[in-house]
Short mmCIF file of C-alpha atoms in Angstrom, two decimals:
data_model
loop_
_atom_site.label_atom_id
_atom_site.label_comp_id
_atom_site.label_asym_id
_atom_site.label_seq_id
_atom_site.Cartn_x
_atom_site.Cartn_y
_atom_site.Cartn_z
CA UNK A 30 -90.66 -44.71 -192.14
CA UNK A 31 -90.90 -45.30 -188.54
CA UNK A 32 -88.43 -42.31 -187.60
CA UNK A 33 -90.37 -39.98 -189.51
CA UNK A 34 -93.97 -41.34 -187.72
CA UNK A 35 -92.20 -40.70 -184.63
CA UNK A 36 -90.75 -37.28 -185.39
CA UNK A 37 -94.26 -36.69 -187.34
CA UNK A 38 -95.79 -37.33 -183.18
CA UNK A 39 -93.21 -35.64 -181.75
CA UNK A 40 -94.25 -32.40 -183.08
CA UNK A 41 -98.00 -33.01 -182.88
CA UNK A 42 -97.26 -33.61 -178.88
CA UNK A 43 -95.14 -30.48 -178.49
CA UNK A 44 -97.62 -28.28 -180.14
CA UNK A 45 -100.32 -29.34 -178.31
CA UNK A 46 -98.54 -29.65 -174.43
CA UNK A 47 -97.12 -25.85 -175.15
CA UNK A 48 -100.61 -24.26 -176.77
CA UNK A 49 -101.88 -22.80 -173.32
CA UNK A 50 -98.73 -23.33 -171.15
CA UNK A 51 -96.63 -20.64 -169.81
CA UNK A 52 -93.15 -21.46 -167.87
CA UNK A 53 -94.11 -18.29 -165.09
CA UNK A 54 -96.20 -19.65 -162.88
CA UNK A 55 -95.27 -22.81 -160.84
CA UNK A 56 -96.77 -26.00 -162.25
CA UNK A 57 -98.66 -27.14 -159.52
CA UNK A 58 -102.51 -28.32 -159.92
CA UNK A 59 -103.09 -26.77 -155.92
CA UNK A 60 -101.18 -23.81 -155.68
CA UNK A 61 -101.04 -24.60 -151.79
CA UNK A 62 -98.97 -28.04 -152.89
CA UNK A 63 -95.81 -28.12 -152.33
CA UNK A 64 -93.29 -29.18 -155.60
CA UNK A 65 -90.57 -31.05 -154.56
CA UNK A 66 -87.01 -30.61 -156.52
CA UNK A 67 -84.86 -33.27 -156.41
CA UNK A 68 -80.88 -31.86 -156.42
CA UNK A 69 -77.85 -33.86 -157.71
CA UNK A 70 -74.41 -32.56 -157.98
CA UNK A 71 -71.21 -34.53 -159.93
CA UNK A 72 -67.77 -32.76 -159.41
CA UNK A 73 -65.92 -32.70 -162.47
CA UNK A 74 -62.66 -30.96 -161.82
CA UNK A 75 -61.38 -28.51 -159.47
CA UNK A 76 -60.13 -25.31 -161.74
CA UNK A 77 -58.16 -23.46 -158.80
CA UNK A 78 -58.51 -22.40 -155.09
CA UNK A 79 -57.34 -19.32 -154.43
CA UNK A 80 -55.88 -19.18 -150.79
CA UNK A 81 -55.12 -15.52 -150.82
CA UNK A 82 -58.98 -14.96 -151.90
CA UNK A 83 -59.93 -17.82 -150.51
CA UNK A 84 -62.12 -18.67 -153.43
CA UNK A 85 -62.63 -22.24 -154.62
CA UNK A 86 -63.43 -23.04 -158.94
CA UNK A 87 -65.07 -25.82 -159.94
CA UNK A 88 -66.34 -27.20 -162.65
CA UNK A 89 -69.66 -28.92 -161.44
CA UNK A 90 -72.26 -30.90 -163.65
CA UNK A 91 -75.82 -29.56 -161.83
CA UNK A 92 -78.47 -32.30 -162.20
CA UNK A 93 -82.52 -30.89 -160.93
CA UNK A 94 -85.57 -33.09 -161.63
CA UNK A 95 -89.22 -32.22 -160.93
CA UNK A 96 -92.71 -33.06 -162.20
CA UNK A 97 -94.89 -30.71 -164.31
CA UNK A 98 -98.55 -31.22 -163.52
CA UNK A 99 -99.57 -29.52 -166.95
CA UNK A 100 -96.85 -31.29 -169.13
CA UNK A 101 -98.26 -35.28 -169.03
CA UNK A 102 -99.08 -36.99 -172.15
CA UNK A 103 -100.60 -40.91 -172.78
CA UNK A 104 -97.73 -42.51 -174.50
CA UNK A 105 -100.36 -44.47 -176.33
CA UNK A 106 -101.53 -41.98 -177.97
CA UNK A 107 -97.99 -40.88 -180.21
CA UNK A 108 -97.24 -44.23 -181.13
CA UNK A 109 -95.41 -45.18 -177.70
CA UNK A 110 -93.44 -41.71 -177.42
CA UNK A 111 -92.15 -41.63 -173.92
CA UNK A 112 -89.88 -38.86 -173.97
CA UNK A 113 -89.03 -35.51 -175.65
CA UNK A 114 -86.15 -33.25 -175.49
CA UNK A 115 -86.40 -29.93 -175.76
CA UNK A 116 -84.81 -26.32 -174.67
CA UNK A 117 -84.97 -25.47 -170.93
CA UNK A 118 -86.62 -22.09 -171.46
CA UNK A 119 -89.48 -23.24 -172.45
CA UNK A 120 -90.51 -24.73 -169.21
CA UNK A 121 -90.61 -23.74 -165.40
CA UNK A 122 -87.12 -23.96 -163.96
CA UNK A 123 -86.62 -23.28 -159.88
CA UNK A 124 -84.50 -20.64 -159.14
CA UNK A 125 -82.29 -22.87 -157.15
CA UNK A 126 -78.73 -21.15 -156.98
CA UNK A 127 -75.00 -20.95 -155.34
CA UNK A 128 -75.80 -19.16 -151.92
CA UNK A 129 -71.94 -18.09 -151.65
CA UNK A 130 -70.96 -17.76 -155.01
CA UNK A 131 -68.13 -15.23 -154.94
CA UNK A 132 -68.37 -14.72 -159.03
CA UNK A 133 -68.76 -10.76 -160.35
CA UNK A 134 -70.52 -11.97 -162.92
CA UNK A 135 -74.45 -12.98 -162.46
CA UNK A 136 -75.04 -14.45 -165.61
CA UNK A 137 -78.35 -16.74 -165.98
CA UNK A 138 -77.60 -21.00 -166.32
CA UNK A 139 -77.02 -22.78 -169.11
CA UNK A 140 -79.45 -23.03 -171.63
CA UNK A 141 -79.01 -26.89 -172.32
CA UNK A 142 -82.32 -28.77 -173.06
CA UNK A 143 -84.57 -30.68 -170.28
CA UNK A 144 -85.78 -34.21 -170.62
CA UNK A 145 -89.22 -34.63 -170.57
CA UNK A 146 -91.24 -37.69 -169.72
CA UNK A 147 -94.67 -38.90 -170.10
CA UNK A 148 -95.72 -38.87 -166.83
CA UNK A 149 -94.76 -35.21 -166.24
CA UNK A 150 -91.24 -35.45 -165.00
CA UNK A 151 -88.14 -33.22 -166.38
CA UNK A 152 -84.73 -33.51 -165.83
CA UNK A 153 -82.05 -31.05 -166.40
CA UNK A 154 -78.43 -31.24 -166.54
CA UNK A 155 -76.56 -28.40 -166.89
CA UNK A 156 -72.60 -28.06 -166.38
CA UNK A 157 -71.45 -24.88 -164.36
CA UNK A 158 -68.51 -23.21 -163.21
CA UNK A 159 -68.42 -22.02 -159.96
CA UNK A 160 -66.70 -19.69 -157.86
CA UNK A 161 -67.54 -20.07 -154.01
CA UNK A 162 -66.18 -18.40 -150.83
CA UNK A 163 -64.22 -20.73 -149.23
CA UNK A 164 -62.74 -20.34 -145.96
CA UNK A 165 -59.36 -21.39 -145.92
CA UNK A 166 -57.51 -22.78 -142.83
CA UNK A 167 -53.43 -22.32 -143.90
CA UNK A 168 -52.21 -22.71 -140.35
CA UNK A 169 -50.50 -26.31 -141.41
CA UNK A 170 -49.76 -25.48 -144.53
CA UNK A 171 -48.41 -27.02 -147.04
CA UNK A 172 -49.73 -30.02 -145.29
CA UNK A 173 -53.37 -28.47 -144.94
CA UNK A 174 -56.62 -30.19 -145.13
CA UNK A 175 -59.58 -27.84 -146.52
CA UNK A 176 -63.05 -27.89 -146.28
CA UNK A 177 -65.23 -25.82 -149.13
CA UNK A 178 -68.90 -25.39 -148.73
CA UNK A 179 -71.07 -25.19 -151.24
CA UNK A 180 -75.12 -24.13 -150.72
CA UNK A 181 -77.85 -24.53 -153.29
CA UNK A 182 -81.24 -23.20 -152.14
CA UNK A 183 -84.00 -21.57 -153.87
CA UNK A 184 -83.53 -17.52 -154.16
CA UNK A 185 -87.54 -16.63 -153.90
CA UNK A 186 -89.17 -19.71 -153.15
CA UNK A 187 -89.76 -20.79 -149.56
CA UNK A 188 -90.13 -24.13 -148.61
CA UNK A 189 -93.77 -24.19 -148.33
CA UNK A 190 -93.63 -24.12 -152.26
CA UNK A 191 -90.26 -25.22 -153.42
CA UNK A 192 -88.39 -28.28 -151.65
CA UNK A 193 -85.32 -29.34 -152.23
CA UNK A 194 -84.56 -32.83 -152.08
CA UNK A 195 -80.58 -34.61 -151.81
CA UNK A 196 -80.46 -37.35 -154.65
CA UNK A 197 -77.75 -38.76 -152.79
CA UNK A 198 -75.86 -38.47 -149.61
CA UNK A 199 -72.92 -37.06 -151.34
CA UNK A 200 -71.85 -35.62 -154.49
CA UNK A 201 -71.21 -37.77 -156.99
CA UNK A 202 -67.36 -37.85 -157.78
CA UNK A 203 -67.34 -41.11 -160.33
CA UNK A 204 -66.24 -38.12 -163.04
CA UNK A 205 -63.62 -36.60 -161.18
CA UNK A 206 -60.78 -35.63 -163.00
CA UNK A 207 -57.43 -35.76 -160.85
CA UNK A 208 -56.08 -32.90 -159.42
CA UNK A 209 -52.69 -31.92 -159.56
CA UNK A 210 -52.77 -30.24 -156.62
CA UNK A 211 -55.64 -31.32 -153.76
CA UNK A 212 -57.07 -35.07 -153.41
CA UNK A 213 -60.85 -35.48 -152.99
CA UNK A 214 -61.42 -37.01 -149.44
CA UNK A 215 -65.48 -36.64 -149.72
CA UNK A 216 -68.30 -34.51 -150.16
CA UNK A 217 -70.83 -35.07 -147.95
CA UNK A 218 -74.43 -33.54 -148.70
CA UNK A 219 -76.42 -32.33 -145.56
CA UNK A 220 -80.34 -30.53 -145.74
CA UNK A 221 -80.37 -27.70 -143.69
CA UNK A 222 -83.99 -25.45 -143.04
CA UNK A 223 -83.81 -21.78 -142.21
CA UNK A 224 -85.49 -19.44 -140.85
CA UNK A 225 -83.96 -16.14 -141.81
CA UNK A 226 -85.07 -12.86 -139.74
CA UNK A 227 -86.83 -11.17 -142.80
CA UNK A 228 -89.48 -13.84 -143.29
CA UNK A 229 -91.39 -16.30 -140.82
CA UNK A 230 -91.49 -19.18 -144.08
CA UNK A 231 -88.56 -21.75 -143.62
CA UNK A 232 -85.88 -22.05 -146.66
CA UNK A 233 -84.63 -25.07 -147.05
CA UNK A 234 -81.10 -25.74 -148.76
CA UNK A 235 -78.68 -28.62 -149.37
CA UNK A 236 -74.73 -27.52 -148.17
CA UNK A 237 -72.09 -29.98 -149.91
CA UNK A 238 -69.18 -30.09 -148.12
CA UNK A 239 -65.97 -30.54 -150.42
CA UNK A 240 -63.19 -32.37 -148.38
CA UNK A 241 -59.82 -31.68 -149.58
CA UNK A 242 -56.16 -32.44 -148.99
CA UNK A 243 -52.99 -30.63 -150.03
CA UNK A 244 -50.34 -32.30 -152.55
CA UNK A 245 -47.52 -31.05 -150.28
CA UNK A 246 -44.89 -32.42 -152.86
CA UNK A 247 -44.41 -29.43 -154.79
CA UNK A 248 -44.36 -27.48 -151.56
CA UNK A 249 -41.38 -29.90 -149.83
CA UNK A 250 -39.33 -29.43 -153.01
CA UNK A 251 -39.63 -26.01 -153.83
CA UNK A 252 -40.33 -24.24 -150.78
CA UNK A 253 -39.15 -26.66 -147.95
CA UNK A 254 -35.86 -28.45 -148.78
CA UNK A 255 -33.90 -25.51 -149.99
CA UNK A 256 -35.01 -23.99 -146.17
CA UNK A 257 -33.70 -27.05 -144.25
CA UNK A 258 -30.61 -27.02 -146.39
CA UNK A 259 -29.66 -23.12 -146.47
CA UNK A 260 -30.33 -22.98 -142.47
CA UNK A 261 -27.83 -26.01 -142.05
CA UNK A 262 -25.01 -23.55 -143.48
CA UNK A 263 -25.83 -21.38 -140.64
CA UNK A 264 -23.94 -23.36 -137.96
CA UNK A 265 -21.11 -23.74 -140.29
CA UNK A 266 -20.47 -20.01 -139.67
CA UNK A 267 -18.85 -20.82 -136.70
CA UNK A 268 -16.35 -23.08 -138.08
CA UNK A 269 -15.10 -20.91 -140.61
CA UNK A 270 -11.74 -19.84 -139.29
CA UNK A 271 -11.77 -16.04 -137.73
CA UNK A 272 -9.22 -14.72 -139.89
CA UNK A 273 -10.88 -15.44 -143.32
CA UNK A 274 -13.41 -12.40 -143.08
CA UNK A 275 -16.15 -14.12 -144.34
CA UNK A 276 -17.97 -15.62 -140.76
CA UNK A 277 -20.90 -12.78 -141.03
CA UNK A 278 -21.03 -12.61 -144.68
CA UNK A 279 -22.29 -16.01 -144.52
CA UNK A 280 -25.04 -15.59 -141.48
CA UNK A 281 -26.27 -12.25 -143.62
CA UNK A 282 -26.12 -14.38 -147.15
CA UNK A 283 -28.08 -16.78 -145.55
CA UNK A 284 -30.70 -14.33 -143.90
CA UNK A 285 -31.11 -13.01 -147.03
CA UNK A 286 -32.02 -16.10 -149.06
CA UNK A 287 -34.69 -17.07 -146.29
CA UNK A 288 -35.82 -14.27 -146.41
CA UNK A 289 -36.96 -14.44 -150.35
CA UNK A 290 -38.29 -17.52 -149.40
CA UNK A 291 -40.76 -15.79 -146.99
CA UNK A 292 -41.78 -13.33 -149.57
CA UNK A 293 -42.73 -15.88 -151.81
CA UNK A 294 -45.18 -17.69 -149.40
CA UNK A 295 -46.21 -14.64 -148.33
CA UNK A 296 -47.42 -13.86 -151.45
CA UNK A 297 -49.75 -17.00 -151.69
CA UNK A 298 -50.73 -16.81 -148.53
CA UNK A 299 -53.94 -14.76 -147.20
CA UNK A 300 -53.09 -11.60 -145.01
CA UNK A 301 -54.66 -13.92 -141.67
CA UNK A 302 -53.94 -13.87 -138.36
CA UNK A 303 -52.87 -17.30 -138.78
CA UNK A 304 -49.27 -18.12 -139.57
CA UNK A 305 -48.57 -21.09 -141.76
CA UNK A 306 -46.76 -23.97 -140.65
CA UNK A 307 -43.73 -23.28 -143.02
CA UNK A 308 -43.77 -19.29 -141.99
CA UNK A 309 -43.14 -20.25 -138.38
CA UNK A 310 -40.67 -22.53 -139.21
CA UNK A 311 -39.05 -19.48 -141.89
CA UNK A 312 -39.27 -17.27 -138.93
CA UNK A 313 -37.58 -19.38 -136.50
CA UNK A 314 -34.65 -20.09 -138.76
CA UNK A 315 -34.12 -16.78 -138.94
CA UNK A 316 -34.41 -16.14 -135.86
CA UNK A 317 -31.62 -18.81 -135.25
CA UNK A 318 -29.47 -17.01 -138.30
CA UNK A 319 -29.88 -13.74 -136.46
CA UNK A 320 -28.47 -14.83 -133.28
CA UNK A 321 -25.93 -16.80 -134.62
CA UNK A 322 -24.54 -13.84 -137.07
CA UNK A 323 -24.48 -11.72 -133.49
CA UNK A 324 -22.53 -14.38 -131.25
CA UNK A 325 -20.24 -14.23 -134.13
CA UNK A 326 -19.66 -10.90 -133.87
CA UNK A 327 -18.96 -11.05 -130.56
CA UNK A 328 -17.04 -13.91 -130.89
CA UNK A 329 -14.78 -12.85 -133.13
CA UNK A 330 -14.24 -9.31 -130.97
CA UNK A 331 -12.45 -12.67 -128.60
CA UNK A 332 -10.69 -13.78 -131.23
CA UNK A 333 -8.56 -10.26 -132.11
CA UNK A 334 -8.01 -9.20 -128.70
CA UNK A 335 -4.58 -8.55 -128.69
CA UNK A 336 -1.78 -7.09 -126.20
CA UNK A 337 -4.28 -4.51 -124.81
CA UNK A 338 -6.35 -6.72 -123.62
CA UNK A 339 -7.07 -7.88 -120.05
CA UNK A 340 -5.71 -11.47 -119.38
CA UNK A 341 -7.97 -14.47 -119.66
CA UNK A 342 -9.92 -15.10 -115.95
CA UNK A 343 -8.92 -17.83 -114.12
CA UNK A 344 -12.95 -19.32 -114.51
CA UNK A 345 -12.84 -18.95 -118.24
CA UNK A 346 -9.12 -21.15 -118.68
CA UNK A 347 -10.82 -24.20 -116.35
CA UNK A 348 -13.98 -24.33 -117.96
CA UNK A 349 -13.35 -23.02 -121.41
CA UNK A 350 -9.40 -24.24 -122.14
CA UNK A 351 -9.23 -26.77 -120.08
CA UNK A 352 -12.35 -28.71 -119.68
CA UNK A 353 -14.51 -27.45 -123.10
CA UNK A 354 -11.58 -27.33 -125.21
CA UNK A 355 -11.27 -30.92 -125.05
CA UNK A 356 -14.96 -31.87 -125.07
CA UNK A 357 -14.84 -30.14 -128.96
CA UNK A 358 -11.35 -31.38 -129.81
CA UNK A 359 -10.12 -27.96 -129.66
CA UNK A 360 -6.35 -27.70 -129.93
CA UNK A 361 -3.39 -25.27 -130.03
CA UNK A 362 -1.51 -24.41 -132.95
CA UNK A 363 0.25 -27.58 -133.71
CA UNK A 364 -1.28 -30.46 -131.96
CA UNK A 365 -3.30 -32.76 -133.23
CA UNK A 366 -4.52 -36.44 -131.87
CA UNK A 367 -5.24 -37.98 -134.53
CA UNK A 368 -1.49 -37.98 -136.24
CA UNK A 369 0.98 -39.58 -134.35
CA UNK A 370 3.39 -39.27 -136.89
CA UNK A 371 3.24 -35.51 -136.80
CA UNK A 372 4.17 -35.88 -132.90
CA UNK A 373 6.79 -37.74 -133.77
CA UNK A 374 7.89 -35.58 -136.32
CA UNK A 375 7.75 -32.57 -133.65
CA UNK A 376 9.27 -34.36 -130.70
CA UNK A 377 12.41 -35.26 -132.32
CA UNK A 378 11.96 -31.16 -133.58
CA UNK A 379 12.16 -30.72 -130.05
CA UNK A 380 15.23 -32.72 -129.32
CA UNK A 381 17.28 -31.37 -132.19
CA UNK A 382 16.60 -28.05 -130.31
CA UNK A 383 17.41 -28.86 -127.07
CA UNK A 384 21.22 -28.14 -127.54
CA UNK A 385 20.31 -25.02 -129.24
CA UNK A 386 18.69 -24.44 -126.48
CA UNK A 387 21.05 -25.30 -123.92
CA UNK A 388 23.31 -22.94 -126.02
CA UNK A 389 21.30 -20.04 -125.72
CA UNK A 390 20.85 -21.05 -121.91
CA UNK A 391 24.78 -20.99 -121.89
CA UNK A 392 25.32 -17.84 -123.38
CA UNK A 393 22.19 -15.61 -122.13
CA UNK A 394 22.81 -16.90 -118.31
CA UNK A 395 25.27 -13.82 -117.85
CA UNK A 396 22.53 -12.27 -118.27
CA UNK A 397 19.78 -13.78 -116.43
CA UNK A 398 21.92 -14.46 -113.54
CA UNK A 399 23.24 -11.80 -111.27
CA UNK A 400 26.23 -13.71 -109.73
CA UNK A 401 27.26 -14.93 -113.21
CA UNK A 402 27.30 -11.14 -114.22
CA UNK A 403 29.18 -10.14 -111.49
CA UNK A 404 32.03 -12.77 -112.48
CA UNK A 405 31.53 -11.43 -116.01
CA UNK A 406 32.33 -8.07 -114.51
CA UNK A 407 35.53 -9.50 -112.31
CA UNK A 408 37.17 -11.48 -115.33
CA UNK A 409 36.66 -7.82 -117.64
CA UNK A 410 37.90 -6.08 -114.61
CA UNK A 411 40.81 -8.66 -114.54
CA UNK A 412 41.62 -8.02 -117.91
CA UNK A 413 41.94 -4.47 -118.05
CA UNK A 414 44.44 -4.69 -114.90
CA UNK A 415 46.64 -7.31 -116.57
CA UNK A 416 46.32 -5.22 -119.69
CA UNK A 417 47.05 -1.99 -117.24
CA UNK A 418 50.74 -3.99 -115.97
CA UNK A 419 51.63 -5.37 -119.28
CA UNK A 420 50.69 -2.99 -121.71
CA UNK A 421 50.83 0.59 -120.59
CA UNK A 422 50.69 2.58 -122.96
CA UNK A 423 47.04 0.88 -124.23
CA UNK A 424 45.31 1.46 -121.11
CA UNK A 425 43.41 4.19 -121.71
CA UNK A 426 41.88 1.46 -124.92
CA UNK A 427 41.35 -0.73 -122.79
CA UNK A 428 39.42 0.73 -120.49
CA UNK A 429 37.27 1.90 -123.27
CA UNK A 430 37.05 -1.79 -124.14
CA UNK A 431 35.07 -2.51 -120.98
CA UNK A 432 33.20 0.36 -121.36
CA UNK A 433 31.68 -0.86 -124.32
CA UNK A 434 31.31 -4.54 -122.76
CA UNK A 435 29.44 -3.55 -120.16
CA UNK A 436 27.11 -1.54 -122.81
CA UNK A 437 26.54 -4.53 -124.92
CA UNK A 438 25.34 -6.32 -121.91
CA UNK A 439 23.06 -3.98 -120.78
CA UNK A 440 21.59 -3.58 -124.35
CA UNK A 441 21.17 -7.19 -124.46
CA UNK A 442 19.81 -7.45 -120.89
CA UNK A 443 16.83 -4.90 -122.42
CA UNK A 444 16.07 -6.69 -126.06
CA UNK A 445 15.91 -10.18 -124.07
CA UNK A 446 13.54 -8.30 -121.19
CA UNK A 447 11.53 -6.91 -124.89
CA UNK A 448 11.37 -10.49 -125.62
CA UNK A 449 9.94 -12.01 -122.93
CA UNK A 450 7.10 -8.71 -123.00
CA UNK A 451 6.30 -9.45 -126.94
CA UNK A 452 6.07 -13.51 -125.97
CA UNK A 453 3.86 -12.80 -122.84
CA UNK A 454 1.39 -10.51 -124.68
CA UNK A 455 1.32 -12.67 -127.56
CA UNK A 456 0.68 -15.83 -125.08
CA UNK A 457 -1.92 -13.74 -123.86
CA UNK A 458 -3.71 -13.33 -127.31
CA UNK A 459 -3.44 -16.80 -128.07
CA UNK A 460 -5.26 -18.08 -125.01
CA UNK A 461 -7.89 -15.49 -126.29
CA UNK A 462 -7.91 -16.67 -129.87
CA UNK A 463 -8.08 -20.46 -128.68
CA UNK A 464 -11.60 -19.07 -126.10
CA UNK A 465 -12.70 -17.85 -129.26
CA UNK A 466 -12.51 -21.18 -130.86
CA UNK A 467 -13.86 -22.76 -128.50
CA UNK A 468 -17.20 -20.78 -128.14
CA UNK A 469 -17.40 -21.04 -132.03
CA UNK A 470 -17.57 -24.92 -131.61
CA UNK A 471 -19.63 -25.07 -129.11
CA UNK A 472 -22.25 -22.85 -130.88
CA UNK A 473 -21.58 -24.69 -133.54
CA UNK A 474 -23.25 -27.61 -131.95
CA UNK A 475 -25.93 -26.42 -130.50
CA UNK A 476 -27.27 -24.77 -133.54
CA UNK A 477 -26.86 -27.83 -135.59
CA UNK A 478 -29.33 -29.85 -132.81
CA UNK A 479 -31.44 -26.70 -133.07
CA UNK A 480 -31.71 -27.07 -136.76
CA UNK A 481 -32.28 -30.86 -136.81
CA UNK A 482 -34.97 -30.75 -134.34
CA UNK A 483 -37.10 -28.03 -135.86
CA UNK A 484 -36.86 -30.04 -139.07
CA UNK A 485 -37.36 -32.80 -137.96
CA UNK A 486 -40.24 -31.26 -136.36
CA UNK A 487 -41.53 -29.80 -139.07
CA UNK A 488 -41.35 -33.05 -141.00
CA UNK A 489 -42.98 -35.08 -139.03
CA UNK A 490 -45.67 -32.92 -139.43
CA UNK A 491 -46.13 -34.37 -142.92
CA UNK A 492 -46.48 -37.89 -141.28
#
């Protein structure tokens, strides 16, 4: 019974309060007073910022209150009714809207209902989703910090008839819904009055600034650690061994992979002026790549010069084999300090040839040595005469004997002098193979402290 009294005054006060009103005209008693609009704005959730439009969605719960000088009622009179509900096109509403919305589509607000009190005031709430111009800052990106403004103001109303008033210092964020992407740092609420060149009034309007920060996880996992870890193959180029074929397939394998990964931020990216944090650091790795793949071309032009080629300088085997070569543990063909066993193994190799050796020395000396020949020559010469007195009638064989002799030794004397040519040129293209070797580990080096520092730079960037 009471419910139905109630609703029973309920529509006895609505009838009357809406006979003669009209929602056109603003409901001031002096139309020279100004109506003050109190503004209150609760974040819900962050739908998406675009970077590459820079255009910031959210989902915003829009809070207005005002008094209506021709909507009062004495609570007495309807039983104690305080309070009515009913749809927010019935009364005045202030035009108050998004200054930089960046929406297409101009539709009118929510038609949710208004609260009205005794005493005149109404309060609506109406939930909105925005889309505001944001201008985004990607220079440290992914570890970027954004700020997003968004302006409410009154689109006809000056401030001589409309004012708007901050409920609060901030927006509200008690509702926020956790972002999987940005963290909420603040949103402070500032006043600001214009004066805008087409009119002399003032305009006031109330800018929230939305404080955000970057969830750079996603970004250090997907986009960052696969960087760092493809540009550390990039030094290993150099120690891949020159005959394998396969030094600049790696520097160009690598190029290529970084250089997907640059597409791909490139893509979320705005077309700016400003060059994110992780683009530089894409571009300098390649950079680095590019360089390397080149020094290993030339290197490896060292590393198969052959007989044709000019001997080593005298500069290059100080510095390079003799000093740099063992700064990098660089070492011939055989030698190694960290086996003694294996130099064991290879010096007793090298006694057990020492009486081949010495064998070869006895045999080839004839033909090294000029007065050794020359007694070669005597003792055949000595032969064919003793063969001349005692055997007659085979001198003419023997003498063909030492004709073929002294051929032998003069072929012999010319595939020993071959020899010693095809073990000096290839002595030559060692030395060059082992400069070769030694450039690649010294590059080597210094591209692996080039890589660590730039990510290390980068890195601490996230600190």
């Amino acid at each position: 019974a009471v419910e139905s009294a109630k609703g029973k005054y309920a529509h006895m006060l609505f009838n009357e309060l809406f006979e003669d009103y009209s929602n056109a005209l603003r409901p001031v008693e002096d139309t020279d007073k100004v109506l003050n609009v109190t503004l209150q704005i609760t974040l819900s959730q962050i739908k998406d910022m675009d970077e590459r439009n820079q255009i910031l969605s959210a989902y915003l719960w829009i809070r207005q209150s005002w008094y209506d000088a021709y909507l009062r009622w004495d609570k007495d009179k309807y039983d104690g009714l305080d309070s009515i509900r009913i749809p927010s096109n019935l009364v005045w509403r202030p035009d108050i809207v998004l200054y930089n919305k960046a929406d297409d589509d101009f539709s009118e607000p929510v038609n949710t209902n208004v609260v009205l009190r005794y005493d005149g005031k109404i309060t609506w709430d109406a939930p909105a989703i925005t889309k505001s111009s944001c201008v985004v800052d990607v220079s440290y990106f992914p570890f970027d910090s954004q700020q997003c403004n968004l302006t409410f103001g009154s689109w006809t109303y000056n401030g001589n008839q409309v004012d708007i008033i901050n409920s609060l210092d901030s927006g509200d964020l008690s509702d926020f819904i956790e972002d999987v992407e940005w963290e909420i740092h603040g949103m402070p609420a500032v006043k600001n009055v214009i004066t805008y060149g087409c009119c002399s009034e003032p305009y006031p309007d109330v800018t929230f600034t939305l404080i955000l920060k970057r969830k750079s996880s996603f970004y250090i996992f997907n986009l960052l650690l696969p960087c760092i870890l493809i540009s550390f193959l990039a030094p290993l180029g150099f120690y891949l061994p020159a005959d394998s074929g396969e030094k600049v397939s790696l520097g160009v394998t690598v190029l290529l992979a970084l250089t997907v990964f640059q597409l791909m931020v490139a893509e979320i990216m705005p077309p700016s002026e400003n060059v994110p944090l992780i683009g530089k650091y894409y571009i300098a790795t390649m950079t680095m790549i590019t360089a390397s793949t080149a020094l290993t071309i030339i290197i490896m032009n060292l590393h198969h010069c052959g007989s044709e080629a000019k001997p080593v300088p005298q500069w290059a085997k100080v510095v390079i084999l003799d000093y740099m070569s063992k700064i990098f543990f660089v070492y011939d063909v055989g030698e190694n300090c960290t086996s003694p066993k294996r130099e064991k193994e290879e010096e007793r190799k090298l006694e057990g040839d020492d009486g081949c050796q010495r064998r070869h020395k006895e045999v080839g000396s004839p033909l090294s040595n000029r007065n050794d020949d020359y007694n070669l020559k005597e003792k055949l010469n000595g032969n064919c005469n003793r063969s001349y007195g005692v055997h007659g009638e085979n001198v003419r064989e023997t003498v063909n004997c030492c004709s073929c002799y002294k051929m032998l030794i003069k072929n012999i004397e010319y595939i020993a002098n071959c020899v010693r040519d095809h073990k000096a040129n290839r002595a030559k293209g060692i030395e060059w193979k082992k400069v070769a070797k030694v450039m690649d580990r010294f590059f080597m080096w210094i591209f692996f402290i080039m890589v660590f520092f730039m990510s290390v730079l980068i890195i601490g960037k996230a600190a």
